[in-house]
mmCIF file of C-alpha atoms and ligand atoms in Angstrom:
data_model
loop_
_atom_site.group_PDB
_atom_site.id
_atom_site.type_symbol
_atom_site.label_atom_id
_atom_site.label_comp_id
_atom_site.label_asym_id
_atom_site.label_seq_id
_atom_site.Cartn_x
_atom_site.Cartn_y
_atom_site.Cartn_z
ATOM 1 C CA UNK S 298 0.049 -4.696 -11.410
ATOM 2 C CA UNK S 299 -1.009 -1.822 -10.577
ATOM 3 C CA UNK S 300 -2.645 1.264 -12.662
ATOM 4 C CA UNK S 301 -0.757 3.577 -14.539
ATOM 5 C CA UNK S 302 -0.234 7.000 -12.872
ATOM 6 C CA UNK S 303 -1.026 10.044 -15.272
ATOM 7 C CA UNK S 304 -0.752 13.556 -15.659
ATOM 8 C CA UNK S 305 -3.077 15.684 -17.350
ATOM 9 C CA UNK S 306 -2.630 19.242 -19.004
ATOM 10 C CA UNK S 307 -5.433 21.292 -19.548
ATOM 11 C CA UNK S 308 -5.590 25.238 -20.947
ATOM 12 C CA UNK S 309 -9.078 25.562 -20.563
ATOM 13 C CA UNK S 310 -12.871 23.575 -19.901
ATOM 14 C CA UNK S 311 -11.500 20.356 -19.785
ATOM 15 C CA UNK S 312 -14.232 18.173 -20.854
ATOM 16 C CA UNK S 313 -11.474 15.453 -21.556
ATOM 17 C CA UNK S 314 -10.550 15.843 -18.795
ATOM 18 C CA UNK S 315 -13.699 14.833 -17.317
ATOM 19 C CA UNK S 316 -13.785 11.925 -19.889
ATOM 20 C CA UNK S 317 -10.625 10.700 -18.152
ATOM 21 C CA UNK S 318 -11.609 11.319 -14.630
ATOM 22 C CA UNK S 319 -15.046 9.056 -15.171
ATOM 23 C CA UNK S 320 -13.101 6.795 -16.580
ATOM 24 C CA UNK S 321 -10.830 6.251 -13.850
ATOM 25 C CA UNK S 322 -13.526 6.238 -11.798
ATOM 26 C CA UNK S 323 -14.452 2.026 -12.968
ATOM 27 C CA UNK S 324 -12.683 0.020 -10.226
ATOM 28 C CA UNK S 325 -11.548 -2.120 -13.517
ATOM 29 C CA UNK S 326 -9.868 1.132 -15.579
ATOM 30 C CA UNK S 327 -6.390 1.056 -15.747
ATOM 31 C CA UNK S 328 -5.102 4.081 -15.233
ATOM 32 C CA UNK S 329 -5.620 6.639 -12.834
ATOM 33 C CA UNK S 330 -5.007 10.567 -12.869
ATOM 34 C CA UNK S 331 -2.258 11.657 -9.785
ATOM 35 C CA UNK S 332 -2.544 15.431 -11.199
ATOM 36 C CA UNK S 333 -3.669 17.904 -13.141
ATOM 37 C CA UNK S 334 -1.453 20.921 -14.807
ATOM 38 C CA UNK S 335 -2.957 23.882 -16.135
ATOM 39 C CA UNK S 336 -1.058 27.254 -17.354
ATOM 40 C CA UNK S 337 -4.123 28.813 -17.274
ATOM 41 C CA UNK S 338 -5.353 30.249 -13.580
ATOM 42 C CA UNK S 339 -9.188 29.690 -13.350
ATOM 43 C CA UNK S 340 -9.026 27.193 -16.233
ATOM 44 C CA UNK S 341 -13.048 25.107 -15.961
ATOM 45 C CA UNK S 342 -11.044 22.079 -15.761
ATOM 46 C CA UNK S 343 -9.359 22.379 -12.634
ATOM 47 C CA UNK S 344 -12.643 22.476 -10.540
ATOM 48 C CA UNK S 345 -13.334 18.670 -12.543
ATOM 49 C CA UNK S 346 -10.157 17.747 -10.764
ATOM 50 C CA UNK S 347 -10.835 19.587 -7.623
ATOM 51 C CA UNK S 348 -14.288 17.511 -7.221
ATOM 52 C CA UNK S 349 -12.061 14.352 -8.270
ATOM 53 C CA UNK S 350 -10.099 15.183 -5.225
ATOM 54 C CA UNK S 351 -7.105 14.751 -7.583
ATOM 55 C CA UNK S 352 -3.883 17.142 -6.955
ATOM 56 C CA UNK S 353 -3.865 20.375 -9.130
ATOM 57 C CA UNK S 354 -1.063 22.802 -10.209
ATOM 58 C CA UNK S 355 -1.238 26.171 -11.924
ATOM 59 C CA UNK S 356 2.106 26.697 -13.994
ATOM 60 C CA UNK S 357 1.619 29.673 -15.672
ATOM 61 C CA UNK S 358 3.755 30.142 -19.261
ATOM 62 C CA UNK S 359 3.605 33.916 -18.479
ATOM 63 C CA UNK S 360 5.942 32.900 -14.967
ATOM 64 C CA UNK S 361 8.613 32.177 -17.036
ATOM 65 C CA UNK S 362 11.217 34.038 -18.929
ATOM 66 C CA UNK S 363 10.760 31.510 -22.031
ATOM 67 C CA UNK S 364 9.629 28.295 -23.506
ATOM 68 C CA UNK S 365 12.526 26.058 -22.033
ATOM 69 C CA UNK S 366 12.034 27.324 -18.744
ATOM 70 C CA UNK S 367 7.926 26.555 -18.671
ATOM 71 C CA UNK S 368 8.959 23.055 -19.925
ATOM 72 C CA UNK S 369 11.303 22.606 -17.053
ATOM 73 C CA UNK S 370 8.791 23.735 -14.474
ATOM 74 C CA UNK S 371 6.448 21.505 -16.029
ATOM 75 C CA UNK S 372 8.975 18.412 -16.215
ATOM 76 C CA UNK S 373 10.020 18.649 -12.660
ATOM 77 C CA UNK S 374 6.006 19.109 -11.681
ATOM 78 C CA UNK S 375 5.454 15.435 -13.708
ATOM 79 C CA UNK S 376 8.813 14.386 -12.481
ATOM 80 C CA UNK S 377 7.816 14.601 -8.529
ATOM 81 C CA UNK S 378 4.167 13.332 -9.162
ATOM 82 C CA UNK S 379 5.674 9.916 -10.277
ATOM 83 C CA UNK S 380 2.999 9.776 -13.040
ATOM 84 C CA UNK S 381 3.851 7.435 -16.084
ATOM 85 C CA UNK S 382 1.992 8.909 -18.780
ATOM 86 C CA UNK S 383 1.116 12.663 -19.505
ATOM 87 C CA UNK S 384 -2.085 13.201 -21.294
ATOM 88 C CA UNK S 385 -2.184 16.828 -23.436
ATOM 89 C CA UNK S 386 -5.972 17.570 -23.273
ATOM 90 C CA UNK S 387 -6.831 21.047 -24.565
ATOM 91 C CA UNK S 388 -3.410 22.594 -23.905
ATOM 92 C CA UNK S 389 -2.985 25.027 -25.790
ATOM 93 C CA UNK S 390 0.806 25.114 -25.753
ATOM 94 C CA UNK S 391 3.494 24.304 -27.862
ATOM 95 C CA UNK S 392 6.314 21.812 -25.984
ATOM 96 C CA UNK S 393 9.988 22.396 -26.385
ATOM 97 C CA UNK S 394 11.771 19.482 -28.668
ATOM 98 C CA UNK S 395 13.670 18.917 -25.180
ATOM 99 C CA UNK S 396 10.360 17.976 -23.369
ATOM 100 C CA UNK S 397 8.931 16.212 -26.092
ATOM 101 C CA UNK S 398 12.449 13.901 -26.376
ATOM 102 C CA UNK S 399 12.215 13.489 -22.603
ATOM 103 C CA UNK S 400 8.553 11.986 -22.253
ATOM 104 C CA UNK S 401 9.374 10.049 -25.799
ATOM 105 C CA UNK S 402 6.388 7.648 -26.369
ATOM 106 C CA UNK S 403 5.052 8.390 -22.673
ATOM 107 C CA UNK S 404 3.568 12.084 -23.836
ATOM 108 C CA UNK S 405 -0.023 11.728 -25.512
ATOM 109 C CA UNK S 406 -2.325 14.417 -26.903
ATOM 110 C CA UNK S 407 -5.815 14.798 -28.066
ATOM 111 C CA UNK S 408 -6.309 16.528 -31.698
ATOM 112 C CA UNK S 409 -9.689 17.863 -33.241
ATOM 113 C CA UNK S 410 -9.477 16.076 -36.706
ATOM 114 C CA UNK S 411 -8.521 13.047 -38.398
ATOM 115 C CA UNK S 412 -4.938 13.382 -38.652
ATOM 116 C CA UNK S 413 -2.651 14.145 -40.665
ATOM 117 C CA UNK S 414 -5.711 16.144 -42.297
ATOM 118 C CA UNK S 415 -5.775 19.458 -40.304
ATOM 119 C CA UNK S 416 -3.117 20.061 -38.031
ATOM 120 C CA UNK S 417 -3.415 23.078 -36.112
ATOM 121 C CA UNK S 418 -5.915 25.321 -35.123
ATOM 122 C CA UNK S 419 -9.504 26.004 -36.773
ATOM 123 C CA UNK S 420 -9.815 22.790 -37.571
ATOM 124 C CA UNK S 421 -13.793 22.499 -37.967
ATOM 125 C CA UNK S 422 -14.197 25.650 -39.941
ATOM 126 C CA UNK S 423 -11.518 24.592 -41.700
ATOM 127 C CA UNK S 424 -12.897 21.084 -42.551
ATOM 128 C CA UNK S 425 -16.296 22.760 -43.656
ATOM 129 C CA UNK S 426 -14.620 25.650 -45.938
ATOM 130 C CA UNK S 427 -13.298 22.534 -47.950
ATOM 131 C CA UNK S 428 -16.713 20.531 -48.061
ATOM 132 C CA UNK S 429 -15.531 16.993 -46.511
ATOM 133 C CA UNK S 430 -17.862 14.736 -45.557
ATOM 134 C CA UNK S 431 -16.001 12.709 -42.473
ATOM 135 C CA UNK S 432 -14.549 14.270 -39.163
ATOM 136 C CA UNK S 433 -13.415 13.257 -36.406
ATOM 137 C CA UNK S 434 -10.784 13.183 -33.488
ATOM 138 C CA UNK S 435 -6.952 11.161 -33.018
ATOM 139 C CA UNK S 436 -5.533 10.254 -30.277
ATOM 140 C CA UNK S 437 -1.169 10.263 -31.217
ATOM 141 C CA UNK S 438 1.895 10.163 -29.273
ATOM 142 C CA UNK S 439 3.156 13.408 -29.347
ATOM 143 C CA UNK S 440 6.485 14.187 -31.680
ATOM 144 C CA UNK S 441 8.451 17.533 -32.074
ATOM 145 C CA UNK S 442 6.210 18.530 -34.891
ATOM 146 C CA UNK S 443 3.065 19.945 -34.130
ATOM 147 C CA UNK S 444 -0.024 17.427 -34.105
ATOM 148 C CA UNK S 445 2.496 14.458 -35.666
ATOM 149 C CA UNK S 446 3.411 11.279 -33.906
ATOM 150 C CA UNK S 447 1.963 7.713 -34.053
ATOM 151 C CA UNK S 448 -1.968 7.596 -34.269
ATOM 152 C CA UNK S 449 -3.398 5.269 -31.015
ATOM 153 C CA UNK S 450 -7.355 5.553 -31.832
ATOM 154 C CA UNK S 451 -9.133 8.009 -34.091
ATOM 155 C CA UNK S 452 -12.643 8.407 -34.304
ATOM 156 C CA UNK S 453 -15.302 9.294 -37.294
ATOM 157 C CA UNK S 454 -18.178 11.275 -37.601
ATOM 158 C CA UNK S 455 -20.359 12.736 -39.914
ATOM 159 C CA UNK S 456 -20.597 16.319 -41.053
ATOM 160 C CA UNK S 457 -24.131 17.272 -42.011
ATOM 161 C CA UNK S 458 -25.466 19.671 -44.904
ATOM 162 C CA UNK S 459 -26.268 22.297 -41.800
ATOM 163 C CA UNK S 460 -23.480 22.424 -39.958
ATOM 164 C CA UNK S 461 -21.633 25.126 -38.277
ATOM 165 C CA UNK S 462 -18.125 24.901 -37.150
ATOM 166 C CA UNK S 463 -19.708 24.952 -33.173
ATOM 167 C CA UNK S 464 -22.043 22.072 -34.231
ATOM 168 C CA UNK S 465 -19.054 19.964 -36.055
ATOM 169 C CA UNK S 466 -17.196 20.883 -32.989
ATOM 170 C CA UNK S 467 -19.424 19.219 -30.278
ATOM 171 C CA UNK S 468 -19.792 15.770 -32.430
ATOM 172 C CA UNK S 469 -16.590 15.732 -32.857
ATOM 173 C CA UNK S 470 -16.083 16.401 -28.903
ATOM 174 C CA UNK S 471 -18.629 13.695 -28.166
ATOM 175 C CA UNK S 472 -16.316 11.365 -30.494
ATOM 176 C CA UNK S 473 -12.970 12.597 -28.702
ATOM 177 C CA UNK S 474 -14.951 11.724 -24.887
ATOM 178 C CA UNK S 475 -14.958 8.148 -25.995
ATOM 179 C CA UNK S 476 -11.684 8.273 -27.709
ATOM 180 C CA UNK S 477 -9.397 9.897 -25.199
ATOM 181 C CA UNK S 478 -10.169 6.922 -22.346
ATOM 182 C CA UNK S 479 -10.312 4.312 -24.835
ATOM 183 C CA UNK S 480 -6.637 5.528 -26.171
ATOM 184 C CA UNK S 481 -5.108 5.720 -22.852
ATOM 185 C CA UNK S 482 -6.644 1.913 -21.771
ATOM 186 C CA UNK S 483 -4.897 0.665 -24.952
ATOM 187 C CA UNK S 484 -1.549 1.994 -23.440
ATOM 188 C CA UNK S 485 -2.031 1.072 -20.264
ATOM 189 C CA UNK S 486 -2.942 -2.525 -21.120
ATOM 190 C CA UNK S 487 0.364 -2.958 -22.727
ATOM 191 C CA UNK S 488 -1.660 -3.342 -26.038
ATOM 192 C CA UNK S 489 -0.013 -0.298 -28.463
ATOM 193 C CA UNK S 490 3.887 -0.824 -29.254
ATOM 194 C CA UNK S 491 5.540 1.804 -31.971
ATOM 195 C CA UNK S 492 7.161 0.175 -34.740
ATOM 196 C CA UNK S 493 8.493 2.175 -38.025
ATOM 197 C CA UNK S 494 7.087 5.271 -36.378
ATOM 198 C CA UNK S 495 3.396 4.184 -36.256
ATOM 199 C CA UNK S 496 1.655 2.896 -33.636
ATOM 200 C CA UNK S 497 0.332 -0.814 -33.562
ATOM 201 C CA UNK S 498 -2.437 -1.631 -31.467
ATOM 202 C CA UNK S 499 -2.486 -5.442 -30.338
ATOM 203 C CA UNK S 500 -5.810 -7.628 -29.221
ATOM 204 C CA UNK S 501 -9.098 -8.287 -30.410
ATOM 205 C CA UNK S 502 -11.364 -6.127 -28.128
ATOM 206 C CA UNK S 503 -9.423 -3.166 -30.499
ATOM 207 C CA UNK S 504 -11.763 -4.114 -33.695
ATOM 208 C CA UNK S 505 -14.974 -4.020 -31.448
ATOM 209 C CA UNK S 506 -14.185 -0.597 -29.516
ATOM 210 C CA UNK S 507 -12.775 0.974 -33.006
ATOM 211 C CA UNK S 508 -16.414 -0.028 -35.037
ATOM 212 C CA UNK S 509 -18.180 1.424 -32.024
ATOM 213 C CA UNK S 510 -16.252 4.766 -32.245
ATOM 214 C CA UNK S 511 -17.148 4.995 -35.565
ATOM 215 C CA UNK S 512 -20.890 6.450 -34.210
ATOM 216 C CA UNK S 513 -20.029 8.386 -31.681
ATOM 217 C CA UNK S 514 -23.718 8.715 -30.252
ATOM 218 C CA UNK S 515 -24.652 4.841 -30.578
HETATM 219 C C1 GAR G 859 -10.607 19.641 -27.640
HETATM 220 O O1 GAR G 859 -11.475 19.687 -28.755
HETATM 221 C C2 GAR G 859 -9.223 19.199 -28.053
HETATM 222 O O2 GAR G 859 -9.235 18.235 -29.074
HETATM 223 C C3 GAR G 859 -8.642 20.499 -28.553
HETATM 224 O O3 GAR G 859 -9.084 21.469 -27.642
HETATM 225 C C4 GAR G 859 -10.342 21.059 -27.106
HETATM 226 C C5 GAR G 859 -10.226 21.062 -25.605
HETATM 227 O O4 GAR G 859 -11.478 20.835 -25.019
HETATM 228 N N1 GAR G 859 -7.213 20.450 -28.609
HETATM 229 C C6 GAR G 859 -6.517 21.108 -29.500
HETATM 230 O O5 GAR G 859 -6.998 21.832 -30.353
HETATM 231 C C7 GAR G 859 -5.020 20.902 -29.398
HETATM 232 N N2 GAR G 859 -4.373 21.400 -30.561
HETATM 233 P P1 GAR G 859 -11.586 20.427 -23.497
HETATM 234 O O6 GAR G 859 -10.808 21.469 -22.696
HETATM 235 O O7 GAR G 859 -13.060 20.518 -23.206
HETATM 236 O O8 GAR G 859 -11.051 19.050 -23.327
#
């Protein structure tokens, strides 16, 4: 069989990005990246893909006369790479309901705190105004609603008495580097199936990757 073809979106450094590429670059990973979209001209991400030798395309939302018509440039993009799965990593845009229907359980994205806790933006700051003690990252096929859809992996880490939102945000980012390839493996091994609207993740290496998610820097 062979791997499964993805598309990534980036708005900016794309450090998941990276995640993915080094991932794909084990002969036994199962998916591998056939291109890269950003909206964002100049975006730090594209020159990860550029060194990956992997195709790149600049769509830019401010080409287009509104939301439906970015999504369509985008869908055709996808559409005429032949990719299986698109991977949202750090873009920063919201999709139409239309493109979200379309890629239905083959559109993933990458969210900056244990979900359903603290959808949206600010998320760190966020966490610390309200004192928790846990943070972390989820992985989630991506529904009309912004940062819903059936959680693949999420990862945990610690917030500490002297944290800032930049320090919170680069454990967490450490935790979402590990996350991100292990989420897209899972799907590409045929091990996560949606059922009820949550997603169930099948086979036993699951419960050894999950515990070692759960410390990030282990
Ligand atoms: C990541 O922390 C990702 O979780 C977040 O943006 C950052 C992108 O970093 N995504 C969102 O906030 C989406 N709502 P990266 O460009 O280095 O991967």
């Amino acid at each position: 069989m062979g791997r499964l073809s993805l598309a990534v979106l980036i708005s900016g450094r794309g450090s998941n990005l990276r995640a993915l590429i080094d991932a794909a670059a084990a002969p036994d990973y199962p998916a591998e990246i056939g291109l890269v979209i950003s909206n964002v001209a100049g975006a730090g991400g594209l020159e990860h893909a550029a060194r990956a030798r992997i195709p790149t395309r600049v769509i830019g939302h401010r080409d287009f006369p509104d939301r439906s018509a970015f999504d369509a440039a985008l869908d055709a993009a996808i559409g005429a790479a032949g990719v299986d799965l698109v991977c949202l990593a750090g873009f920063m845009r919201i999709l139409s309901p239309g493109f979200v229907a379309r890629w239905h359980d083959r559109l993933v994205n990458i969210h900056p705190s244990l979900l359903p806790a603290y959808r949206g933006l600010d998320t760190h700051a966020r966490a610390l105004a309200d004192g928790v003690r846990i943070a972390g990252c989820t992985v989630h096929f991506v529904r009309a609603d912004v940062d819903t859809g059936p959680i693949i992996v999420q990862a945990a880490v610690p917030v500490l008495p002297d944290d800032d939102a930049d320090r919170l945000a680069a454990r967490v980012l450490a935790a979402e580097h590990r996350a991100y390839p292990l989420a897209v493996r899972l799907i590409a091994e045929g091990r996560v199936r949606i059922a009820d609207g949550r997603a169930i993740v099948d086979g036993a290496a699951w419960a050894g990757a999950g515990a070692g998610l759960l410390n990030p820097g282990g």
